[in-house]
Amino acid sequence: MSTTEVSTPARLEVAGPVATLTLANVKGMNAINKPLTRAVLACLDEAEARAGVRVLLTVAEGPAWCAGGDVASMARLGDGTHDWIRDVGADVNVLIPRIHESPLLTIAGVDGAVAGGGLGLMGAHDVVLATPGTSLTFAYSALGLSPDAGGTYFVTRDLGYRRTLDLYLRNTKLDAARAAELGLVTRVVDDAAALTDAAAGYAAGPAQAIRETKRLLRGAADGHLARQLEDEIRTLADGTTGAEFREGLAAFLERRRPSFGDAS
């Protein structure tokens, strides 16, 4: 995870009823920060404004679909990490509901690694398609932090409280097949090309019926997403002021296992 930025960390291409949003900060592993969240929001605005677009497919360049939080920035900022997370979180907490509540059918087309906050970004989509090379890592406990970006909201609804808690506490890594078996992934497709084919298949469905079905199912399942997002980011930011985060961050940078029992 790197602070390296590109001029356009996300871009949009429209082909008929499918708008493809590409996360493009390859060197930065598409980590979540303000440039990325604002670029994705701009792409979403454009896709929703385009006549005839029915489906938003979110894909990524590079080995990571989204590596979660920008740990390199956290290490660089030191005591400023708390305020930086609150600042980035303000944008994240706008983006996640926008994807979740979009009138478009939103598809996360995952081909690569997803970690930490990337799970929340992924979970905000209506459909999650993954290639066999996809891996999901919960990540937070290794840094001594709690989840954000809607992770607690979406994963708990998909898997239930006990299983979600166990996955987070054990910093579990799942391959695509296991993630689909558990319900975090809708289905596994053959390769990256199949993601585009699948999006076109969804786009051929009845647009009005899809919108209304989304609305009804979301209404039946949703609690208070905005409140959950604010609670997540506040707790995550507060966690960066403690000794356990300092130990977790040092262990991450030194590529060793953290020793939280010694943190004080």
PDB file of C-alpha atoms in Angstrom:
ATOM      1  CA  MET A   1       0.000   0.000   0.000  1.00  0.00           C
ATOM      2  CA  SER A   2       1.513   3.272  -1.110  1.00  0.00           C
ATOM      3  CA  THR A   3       0.886   6.971  -1.135  1.00  0.00           C
ATOM      4  CA  THR A   4       1.761   7.006  -4.835  1.00  0.00           C
ATOM      5  CA  GLU A   5      -0.946   8.818  -6.800  1.00  0.00           C
ATOM      6  CA  VAL A   6      -1.894   8.998 -10.446  1.00  0.00           C
ATOM      7  CA  SER A   7      -3.541  11.900 -12.216  1.00  0.00           C
ATOM      8  CA  THR A   8      -6.748   9.912 -12.655  1.00  0.00           C
ATOM      9  CA  PRO A   9      -7.195   7.277  -9.925  1.00  0.00           C
ATOM     10  CA  ALA A  10     -10.544   6.249 -11.454  1.00  0.00           C
ATOM     11  CA  ARG A  11     -12.040   6.618 -14.924  1.00  0.00           C
ATOM     12  CA  LEU A  12     -15.341   5.839 -16.621  1.00  0.00           C
ATOM     13  CA  GLU A  13     -16.032   4.281 -20.010  1.00  0.00           C
ATOM     14  CA  VAL A  14     -19.572   3.806 -21.356  1.00  0.00           C
ATOM     15  CA  ALA A  15     -20.541   1.185 -23.913  1.00  0.00           C
ATOM     16  CA  GLY A  16     -24.289   1.039 -24.445  1.00  0.00           C
ATOM     17  CA  PRO A  17     -26.106   0.216 -21.204  1.00  0.00           C
ATOM     18  CA  VAL A  18     -22.908  -0.641 -19.266  1.00  0.00           C
ATOM     19  CA  ALA A  19     -20.704   1.985 -17.633  1.00  0.00           C
ATOM     20  CA  THR A  20     -17.340   0.563 -16.573  1.00  0.00           C
ATOM     21  CA  LEU A  21     -15.625   2.338 -13.685  1.00  0.00           C
ATOM     22  CA  THR A  22     -11.946   1.431 -13.479  1.00  0.00           C
ATOM     23  CA  LEU A  23      -9.885   1.945 -10.326  1.00  0.00           C
ATOM     24  CA  ALA A  24      -6.534   2.926 -11.811  1.00  0.00           C
ATOM     25  CA  ASN A  25      -4.018   3.746  -9.056  1.00  0.00           C
ATOM     26  CA  VAL A  26      -1.975   0.613  -9.708  1.00  0.00           C
ATOM     27  CA  LYS A  27       1.132   1.664  -7.754  1.00  0.00           C
ATOM     28  CA  GLY A  28      -1.030   2.680  -4.817  1.00  0.00           C
ATOM     29  CA  MET A  29      -2.907  -0.650  -4.907  1.00  0.00           C
ATOM     30  CA  ASN A  30      -6.133   1.355  -5.287  1.00  0.00           C
ATOM     31  CA  ALA A  31      -5.980   2.150  -1.582  1.00  0.00           C
ATOM     32  CA  ILE A  32      -8.779   4.324  -0.215  1.00  0.00           C
ATOM     33  CA  ASN A  33      -7.919   8.012   0.067  1.00  0.00           C
ATOM     34  CA  LYS A  34      -9.502  11.315  -0.892  1.00  0.00           C
ATOM     35  CA  PRO A  35      -8.340  11.372  -4.544  1.00  0.00           C
ATOM     36  CA  LEU A  36      -9.738   7.880  -5.109  1.00  0.00           C
ATOM     37  CA  THR A  37     -13.063   8.445  -3.369  1.00  0.00           C
ATOM     38  CA  ARG A  38     -13.649  11.758  -5.140  1.00  0.00           C
ATOM     39  CA  ALA A  39     -12.740  10.304  -8.525  1.00  0.00           C
ATOM     40  CA  VAL A  40     -15.119   7.381  -7.984  1.00  0.00           C
ATOM     41  CA  LEU A  41     -17.903   9.760  -6.945  1.00  0.00           C
ATOM     42  CA  ALA A  42     -17.369  11.824 -10.095  1.00  0.00           C
ATOM     43  CA  CYS A  43     -17.537   8.676 -12.227  1.00  0.00           C
ATOM     44  CA  LEU A  44     -20.714   7.568 -10.466  1.00  0.00           C
ATOM     45  CA  ASP A  45     -22.298  10.989 -11.056  1.00  0.00           C
ATOM     46  CA  GLU A  46     -21.451  10.750 -14.743  1.00  0.00           C
ATOM     47  CA  ALA A  47     -22.742   7.195 -15.100  1.00  0.00           C
ATOM     48  CA  GLU A  48     -26.055   8.032 -13.444  1.00  0.00           C
ATOM     49  CA  ALA A  49     -26.469  11.089 -15.673  1.00  0.00           C
ATOM     50  CA  ARG A  50     -25.889   9.200 -18.918  1.00  0.00           C
ATOM     51  CA  ALA A  51     -29.088   8.255 -20.739  1.00  0.00           C
ATOM     52  CA  GLY A  52     -29.438   4.553 -21.394  1.00  0.00           C
ATOM     53  CA  VAL A  53     -26.952   3.363 -18.775  1.00  0.00           C
ATOM     54  CA  ARG A  54     -28.388   0.563 -16.648  1.00  0.00           C
ATOM     55  CA  VAL A  55     -25.360  -1.082 -15.066  1.00  0.00           C
ATOM     56  CA  LEU A  56     -22.214   0.197 -13.349  1.00  0.00           C
ATOM     57  CA  LEU A  57     -19.341  -2.321 -13.405  1.00  0.00           C
ATOM     58  CA  THR A  58     -16.441  -1.487 -11.075  1.00  0.00           C
ATOM     59  CA  VAL A  59     -13.156  -3.129 -12.056  1.00  0.00           C
ATOM     60  CA  ALA A  60      -9.530  -2.356 -11.275  1.00  0.00           C
ATOM     61  CA  GLU A  61      -6.118  -2.298 -12.880  1.00  0.00           C
ATOM     62  CA  GLY A  62      -3.194  -4.007 -11.194  1.00  0.00           C
ATOM     63  CA  PRO A  63      -2.968  -6.833  -8.661  1.00  0.00           C
ATOM     64  CA  ALA A  64      -5.329  -5.236  -6.135  1.00  0.00           C
ATOM     65  CA  TRP A  65      -8.981  -4.361  -6.701  1.00  0.00           C
ATOM     66  CA  CYS A  66      -8.766  -2.289  -3.507  1.00  0.00           C
ATOM     67  CA  ALA A  67      -6.137  -2.726  -0.800  1.00  0.00           C
ATOM     68  CA  GLY A  68      -8.208  -0.886   1.810  1.00  0.00           C
ATOM     69  CA  GLY A  69      -6.736   1.934   3.853  1.00  0.00           C
ATOM     70  CA  ASP A  70      -3.600   3.792   2.807  1.00  0.00           C
ATOM     71  CA  VAL A  71      -1.281   2.347   5.457  1.00  0.00           C
ATOM     72  CA  ALA A  72       1.762   4.146   4.047  1.00  0.00           C
ATOM     73  CA  SER A  73       0.056   7.481   4.699  1.00  0.00           C
ATOM     74  CA  MET A  74      -0.787   6.385   8.234  1.00  0.00           C
ATOM     75  CA  ALA A  75       2.857   5.561   8.870  1.00  0.00           C
ATOM     76  CA  ARG A  76       3.990   8.893   7.438  1.00  0.00           C
ATOM     77  CA  LEU A  77       1.451  10.993   9.355  1.00  0.00           C
ATOM     78  CA  GLY A  78       2.083   9.555  12.813  1.00  0.00           C
ATOM     79  CA  ASP A  79      -0.028  11.441  15.362  1.00  0.00           C
ATOM     80  CA  GLY A  80      -1.891  13.111  12.504  1.00  0.00           C
ATOM     81  CA  THR A  81      -3.435   9.802  11.440  1.00  0.00           C
ATOM     82  CA  HIS A  82      -6.543  10.299  13.576  1.00  0.00           C
ATOM     83  CA  ASP A  83      -7.534  13.558  11.870  1.00  0.00           C
ATOM     84  CA  TRP A  84      -6.520  12.249   8.436  1.00  0.00           C
ATOM     85  CA  ILE A  85      -8.800   9.211   8.812  1.00  0.00           C
ATOM     86  CA  ARG A  86     -11.688  11.434   9.889  1.00  0.00           C
ATOM     87  CA  ASP A  87     -11.085  13.615   6.835  1.00  0.00           C
ATOM     88  CA  VAL A  88     -10.898  10.709   4.380  1.00  0.00           C
ATOM     89  CA  GLY A  89     -13.795   9.050   6.170  1.00  0.00           C
ATOM     90  CA  ALA A  90     -16.059  12.000   5.471  1.00  0.00           C
ATOM     91  CA  ASP A  91     -15.708  11.297   1.746  1.00  0.00           C
ATOM     92  CA  VAL A  92     -15.927   7.517   2.166  1.00  0.00           C
ATOM     93  CA  ASN A  93     -19.142   7.928   4.132  1.00  0.00           C
ATOM     94  CA  VAL A  94     -20.651   9.808   1.192  1.00  0.00           C
ATOM     95  CA  LEU A  95     -19.410   7.341  -1.425  1.00  0.00           C
ATOM     96  CA  ILE A  96     -20.568   4.079   0.171  1.00  0.00           C
ATOM     97  CA  PRO A  97     -24.293   4.996   0.412  1.00  0.00           C
ATOM     98  CA  ARG A  98     -24.173   6.501  -3.097  1.00  0.00           C
ATOM     99  CA  ILE A  99     -23.058   3.160  -4.540  1.00  0.00           C
ATOM    100  CA  HIS A 100     -25.432   1.175  -2.330  1.00  0.00           C
ATOM    101  CA  GLU A 101     -28.441   3.345  -3.183  1.00  0.00           C
ATOM    102  CA  SER A 102     -27.656   4.033  -6.847  1.00  0.00           C
ATOM    103  CA  PRO A 103     -30.567   3.610  -9.285  1.00  0.00           C
ATOM    104  CA  LEU A 104     -28.128   1.651 -11.465  1.00  0.00           C
ATOM    105  CA  LEU A 105     -27.430  -2.012 -10.886  1.00  0.00           C
ATOM    106  CA  THR A 106     -23.927  -1.862  -9.420  1.00  0.00           C
ATOM    107  CA  ILE A 107     -21.518  -4.750  -9.952  1.00  0.00           C
ATOM    108  CA  ALA A 108     -18.132  -5.189  -8.268  1.00  0.00           C
ATOM    109  CA  GLY A 109     -16.036  -7.027 -10.839  1.00  0.00           C
ATOM    110  CA  VAL A 110     -13.197  -8.253  -8.663  1.00  0.00           C
ATOM    111  CA  ASP A 111     -10.001  -9.674 -10.145  1.00  0.00           C
ATOM    112  CA  GLY A 112      -7.250  -9.451  -7.545  1.00  0.00           C
ATOM    113  CA  ALA A 113      -6.773  -8.652  -3.881  1.00  0.00           C
ATOM    114  CA  VAL A 114      -9.345  -6.967  -1.654  1.00  0.00           C
ATOM    115  CA  ALA A 115      -8.438  -6.032   1.906  1.00  0.00           C
ATOM    116  CA  GLY A 116      -9.753  -4.016   4.839  1.00  0.00           C
ATOM    117  CA  GLY A 117     -11.921  -1.130   3.699  1.00  0.00           C
ATOM    118  CA  GLY A 118     -11.998  -2.639   0.227  1.00  0.00           C
ATOM    119  CA  LEU A 119     -14.460  -5.176   1.615  1.00  0.00           C
ATOM    120  CA  GLY A 120     -16.868  -2.349   2.419  1.00  0.00           C
ATOM    121  CA  LEU A 121     -16.431  -0.774  -1.013  1.00  0.00           C
ATOM    122  CA  MET A 122     -17.033  -4.160  -2.596  1.00  0.00           C
ATOM    123  CA  GLY A 123     -20.019  -4.914  -0.382  1.00  0.00           C
ATOM    124  CA  ALA A 124     -21.738  -1.628  -1.270  1.00  0.00           C
ATOM    125  CA  HIS A 125     -22.347  -3.024  -4.774  1.00  0.00           C
ATOM    126  CA  ASP A 126     -25.484  -4.991  -5.590  1.00  0.00           C
ATOM    127  CA  VAL A 127     -23.638  -7.886  -7.212  1.00  0.00           C
ATOM    128  CA  VAL A 128     -20.108  -9.147  -6.538  1.00  0.00           C
ATOM    129  CA  LEU A 129     -18.456 -11.194  -9.281  1.00  0.00           C
ATOM    130  CA  ALA A 130     -14.963 -12.556  -8.695  1.00  0.00           C
ATOM    131  CA  THR A 131     -12.351 -14.333 -10.772  1.00  0.00           C
ATOM    132  CA  PRO A 132     -10.525 -17.399  -9.392  1.00  0.00           C
ATOM    133  CA  GLY A 133      -7.484 -15.215  -8.692  1.00  0.00           C
ATOM    134  CA  THR A 134      -9.392 -13.028  -6.239  1.00  0.00           C
ATOM    135  CA  SER A 135      -8.519 -13.007  -2.524  1.00  0.00           C
ATOM    136  CA  LEU A 136     -10.286 -11.264   0.350  1.00  0.00           C
ATOM    137  CA  THR A 137      -8.437 -10.337   3.556  1.00  0.00           C
ATOM    138  CA  PHE A 138     -10.125  -8.800   6.597  1.00  0.00           C
ATOM    139  CA  ALA A 139      -6.867  -7.149   7.721  1.00  0.00           C
ATOM    140  CA  TYR A 140      -7.944  -4.806  10.546  1.00  0.00           C
ATOM    141  CA  SER A 141      -7.038  -6.879  13.592  1.00  0.00           C
ATOM    142  CA  ALA A 142      -3.406  -7.139  12.450  1.00  0.00           C
ATOM    143  CA  LEU A 143      -3.217  -3.345  12.710  1.00  0.00           C
ATOM    144  CA  GLY A 144      -5.042  -3.242  16.017  1.00  0.00           C
ATOM    145  CA  LEU A 145      -7.983  -1.422  14.442  1.00  0.00           C
ATOM    146  CA  SER A 146     -11.710  -1.869  13.893  1.00  0.00           C
ATOM    147  CA  PRO A 147     -13.398  -1.957  10.438  1.00  0.00           C
ATOM    148  CA  ASP A 148     -14.752   0.946   8.401  1.00  0.00           C
ATOM    149  CA  ALA A 149     -16.149   1.748   4.912  1.00  0.00           C
ATOM    150  CA  GLY A 150     -19.333  -0.175   5.628  1.00  0.00           C
ATOM    151  CA  GLY A 151     -17.565  -3.462   6.279  1.00  0.00           C
ATOM    152  CA  THR A 152     -19.413  -4.167   9.510  1.00  0.00           C
ATOM    153  CA  TYR A 153     -22.703  -3.262   7.835  1.00  0.00           C
ATOM    154  CA  PHE A 154     -22.463  -5.316   4.655  1.00  0.00           C
ATOM    155  CA  VAL A 155     -20.473  -8.331   5.826  1.00  0.00           C
ATOM    156  CA  THR A 156     -22.669  -8.856   8.886  1.00  0.00           C
ATOM    157  CA  ARG A 157     -25.784  -8.783   6.702  1.00  0.00           C
ATOM    158  CA  ASP A 158     -24.243 -11.299   4.325  1.00  0.00           C
ATOM    159  CA  LEU A 159     -22.784 -13.684   6.894  1.00  0.00           C
ATOM    160  CA  GLY A 160     -24.271 -13.009  10.325  1.00  0.00           C
ATOM    161  CA  TYR A 161     -22.697 -11.687  13.516  1.00  0.00           C
ATOM    162  CA  ARG A 162     -20.727 -14.708  14.767  1.00  0.00           C
ATOM    163  CA  ARG A 163     -19.111 -15.639  11.474  1.00  0.00           C
ATOM    164  CA  THR A 164     -18.278 -12.008  10.676  1.00  0.00           C
ATOM    165  CA  LEU A 165     -16.698 -11.442  14.084  1.00  0.00           C
ATOM    166  CA  ASP A 166     -14.589 -14.591  13.726  1.00  0.00           C
ATOM    167  CA  LEU A 167     -13.355 -13.582  10.271  1.00  0.00           C
ATOM    168  CA  TYR A 168     -12.350 -10.118  11.471  1.00  0.00           C
ATOM    169  CA  LEU A 169     -10.693 -11.288  14.690  1.00  0.00           C
ATOM    170  CA  ARG A 170      -8.634 -13.974  12.935  1.00  0.00           C
ATOM    171  CA  ASN A 171      -7.645 -11.660  10.069  1.00  0.00           C
ATOM    172  CA  THR A 172      -8.947 -14.323   7.711  1.00  0.00           C
ATOM    173  CA  LYS A 173      -7.966 -14.592   4.051  1.00  0.00           C
ATOM    174  CA  LEU A 174     -10.510 -16.146   1.676  1.00  0.00           C
ATOM    175  CA  ASP A 175     -10.131 -17.258  -1.903  1.00  0.00           C
ATOM    176  CA  ALA A 176     -12.912 -16.576  -4.411  1.00  0.00           C
ATOM    177  CA  ALA A 177     -14.497 -19.994  -4.122  1.00  0.00           C
ATOM    178  CA  ARG A 178     -14.734 -19.868  -0.323  1.00  0.00           C
ATOM    179  CA  ALA A 179     -16.017 -16.291  -0.418  1.00  0.00           C
ATOM    180  CA  ALA A 180     -18.772 -17.389  -2.818  1.00  0.00           C
ATOM    181  CA  GLU A 181     -19.601 -20.369  -0.611  1.00  0.00           C
ATOM    182  CA  LEU A 182     -20.001 -18.078   2.399  1.00  0.00           C
ATOM    183  CA  GLY A 183     -22.024 -15.476   0.486  1.00  0.00           C
ATOM    184  CA  LEU A 184     -19.566 -12.569   0.262  1.00  0.00           C
ATOM    185  CA  VAL A 185     -19.298 -13.121  -3.485  1.00  0.00           C
ATOM    186  CA  THR A 186     -22.350 -13.614  -5.708  1.00  0.00           C
ATOM    187  CA  ARG A 187     -20.551 -16.008  -8.022  1.00  0.00           C
ATOM    188  CA  VAL A 188     -17.136 -16.830  -9.463  1.00  0.00           C
ATOM    189  CA  VAL A 189     -16.556 -16.213 -13.176  1.00  0.00           C
ATOM    190  CA  ASP A 190     -13.829 -17.630 -15.381  1.00  0.00           C
ATOM    191  CA  ASP A 191     -11.656 -14.574 -15.935  1.00  0.00           C
ATOM    192  CA  ALA A 192     -11.611 -10.786 -16.226  1.00  0.00           C
ATOM    193  CA  ALA A 193     -13.220 -10.864 -19.665  1.00  0.00           C
ATOM    194  CA  ALA A 194     -16.178 -12.735 -18.207  1.00  0.00           C
ATOM    195  CA  LEU A 195     -16.871  -9.780 -15.892  1.00  0.00           C
ATOM    196  CA  THR A 196     -17.797  -7.605 -18.872  1.00  0.00           C
ATOM    197  CA  ASP A 197     -19.925 -10.368 -20.395  1.00  0.00           C
ATOM    198  CA  ALA A 198     -21.784 -10.826 -17.126  1.00  0.00           C
ATOM    199  CA  ALA A 199     -22.448  -7.092 -16.821  1.00  0.00           C
ATOM    200  CA  ALA A 200     -23.905  -7.065 -20.331  1.00  0.00           C
ATOM    201  CA  GLY A 201     -26.146  -9.956 -19.353  1.00  0.00           C
ATOM    202  CA  TYR A 202     -27.526  -8.067 -16.372  1.00  0.00           C
ATOM    203  CA  ALA A 203     -27.989  -4.948 -18.514  1.00  0.00           C
ATOM    204  CA  ALA A 204     -30.254  -6.901 -20.857  1.00  0.00           C
ATOM    205  CA  GLY A 205     -32.786  -7.394 -18.048  1.00  0.00           C
ATOM    206  CA  PRO A 206     -35.907  -5.279 -17.407  1.00  0.00           C
ATOM    207  CA  ALA A 207     -34.616  -1.935 -16.124  1.00  0.00           C
ATOM    208  CA  GLN A 208     -37.696  -0.844 -14.199  1.00  0.00           C
ATOM    209  CA  ALA A 209     -38.165  -4.230 -12.541  1.00  0.00           C
ATOM    210  CA  ILE A 210     -34.498  -4.295 -11.519  1.00  0.00           C
ATOM    211  CA  ARG A 211     -34.740  -0.825  -9.957  1.00  0.00           C
ATOM    212  CA  GLU A 212     -37.879  -1.708  -8.022  1.00  0.00           C
ATOM    213  CA  THR A 213     -36.518  -5.069  -6.897  1.00  0.00           C
ATOM    214  CA  LYS A 214     -33.382  -3.338  -5.625  1.00  0.00           C
ATOM    215  CA  ARG A 215     -35.487  -0.809  -3.739  1.00  0.00           C
ATOM    216  CA  LEU A 216     -37.711  -3.426  -2.129  1.00  0.00           C
ATOM    217  CA  LEU A 217     -34.895  -5.747  -1.090  1.00  0.00           C
ATOM    218  CA  ARG A 218     -32.796  -2.861   0.235  1.00  0.00           C
ATOM    219  CA  GLY A 219     -35.735  -1.566   2.234  1.00  0.00           C
ATOM    220  CA  ALA A 220     -36.350  -4.990   3.739  1.00  0.00           C
ATOM    221  CA  ALA A 221     -32.732  -5.494   4.777  1.00  0.00           C
ATOM    222  CA  ASP A 222     -31.368  -2.058   5.637  1.00  0.00           C
ATOM    223  CA  GLY A 223     -30.907  -0.620   9.067  1.00  0.00           C
ATOM    224  CA  HIS A 224     -29.154   2.701   9.523  1.00  0.00           C
ATOM    225  CA  LEU A 225     -26.190   2.720   7.127  1.00  0.00           C
ATOM    226  CA  ALA A 226     -25.276   6.387   7.674  1.00  0.00           C
ATOM    227  CA  ARG A 227     -25.190   5.936  11.441  1.00  0.00           C
ATOM    228  CA  GLN A 228     -23.105   2.768  11.120  1.00  0.00           C
ATOM    229  CA  LEU A 229     -20.614   4.477   8.807  1.00  0.00           C
ATOM    230  CA  GLU A 230     -20.111   7.370  11.220  1.00  0.00           C
ATOM    231  CA  ASP A 231     -19.660   4.999  14.163  1.00  0.00           C
ATOM    232  CA  GLU A 232     -17.124   2.965  12.151  1.00  0.00           C
ATOM    233  CA  ILE A 233     -14.937   5.879  11.106  1.00  0.00           C
ATOM    234  CA  ARG A 234     -14.999   7.505  14.562  1.00  0.00           C
ATOM    235  CA  THR A 235     -13.943   4.235  16.207  1.00  0.00           C
ATOM    236  CA  LEU A 236     -11.252   3.569  13.598  1.00  0.00           C
ATOM    237  CA  ALA A 237      -9.783   7.055  13.979  1.00  0.00           C
ATOM    238  CA  ASP A 238      -9.820   6.825  17.775  1.00  0.00           C
ATOM    239  CA  GLY A 239      -8.034   3.476  17.510  1.00  0.00           C
ATOM    240  CA  THR A 240      -5.027   5.086  15.833  1.00  0.00           C
ATOM    241  CA  THR A 241      -4.225   7.025  19.007  1.00  0.00           C
ATOM    242  CA  GLY A 242      -3.532   3.864  21.036  1.00  0.00           C
ATOM    243  CA  ALA A 243      -0.525   1.623  21.664  1.00  0.00           C
ATOM    244  CA  GLU A 244      -2.054  -1.359  19.882  1.00  0.00           C
ATOM    245  CA  PHE A 245      -2.212   0.519  16.596  1.00  0.00           C
ATOM    246  CA  ARG A 246       1.389   1.681  17.015  1.00  0.00           C
ATOM    247  CA  GLU A 247       2.446  -1.939  17.483  1.00  0.00           C
ATOM    248  CA  GLY A 248       0.266  -3.160  14.619  1.00  0.00           C
ATOM    249  CA  LEU A 249       1.609  -0.517  12.248  1.00  0.00           C
ATOM    250  CA  ALA A 250       5.212  -1.241  13.220  1.00  0.00           C
ATOM    251  CA  ALA A 251       4.646  -4.967  12.673  1.00  0.00           C
ATOM    252  CA  PHE A 252       3.052  -4.315   9.286  1.00  0.00           C
ATOM    253  CA  LEU A 253       5.979  -2.176   8.132  1.00  0.00           C
ATOM    254  CA  GLU A 254       8.531  -4.645   9.543  1.00  0.00           C
ATOM    255  CA  ARG A 255       6.684  -7.636   8.041  1.00  0.00           C
ATOM    256  CA  ARG A 256       6.331  -9.489  11.339  1.00  0.00           C
ATOM    257  CA  ARG A 257       3.530 -10.692  13.554  1.00  0.00           C
ATOM    258  CA  PRO A 258       2.263  -8.025  15.983  1.00  0.00           C
ATOM    259  CA  SER A 259       2.670  -8.588  19.706  1.00  0.00           C
ATOM    260  CA  PHE A 260      -0.366  -6.864  21.171  1.00  0.00           C
ATOM    261  CA  GLY A 261       0.146  -8.368  24.615  1.00  0.00           C
ATOM    262  CA  ASP A 262       3.218  -6.184  25.021  1.00  0.00           C
ATOM    263  CA  ALA A 263       1.529  -3.007  23.771  1.00  0.00           C
ATOM    264  CA  SER A 264       0.775  -0.492  26.488  1.00  0.00           C
TER     265      SER A 264
END
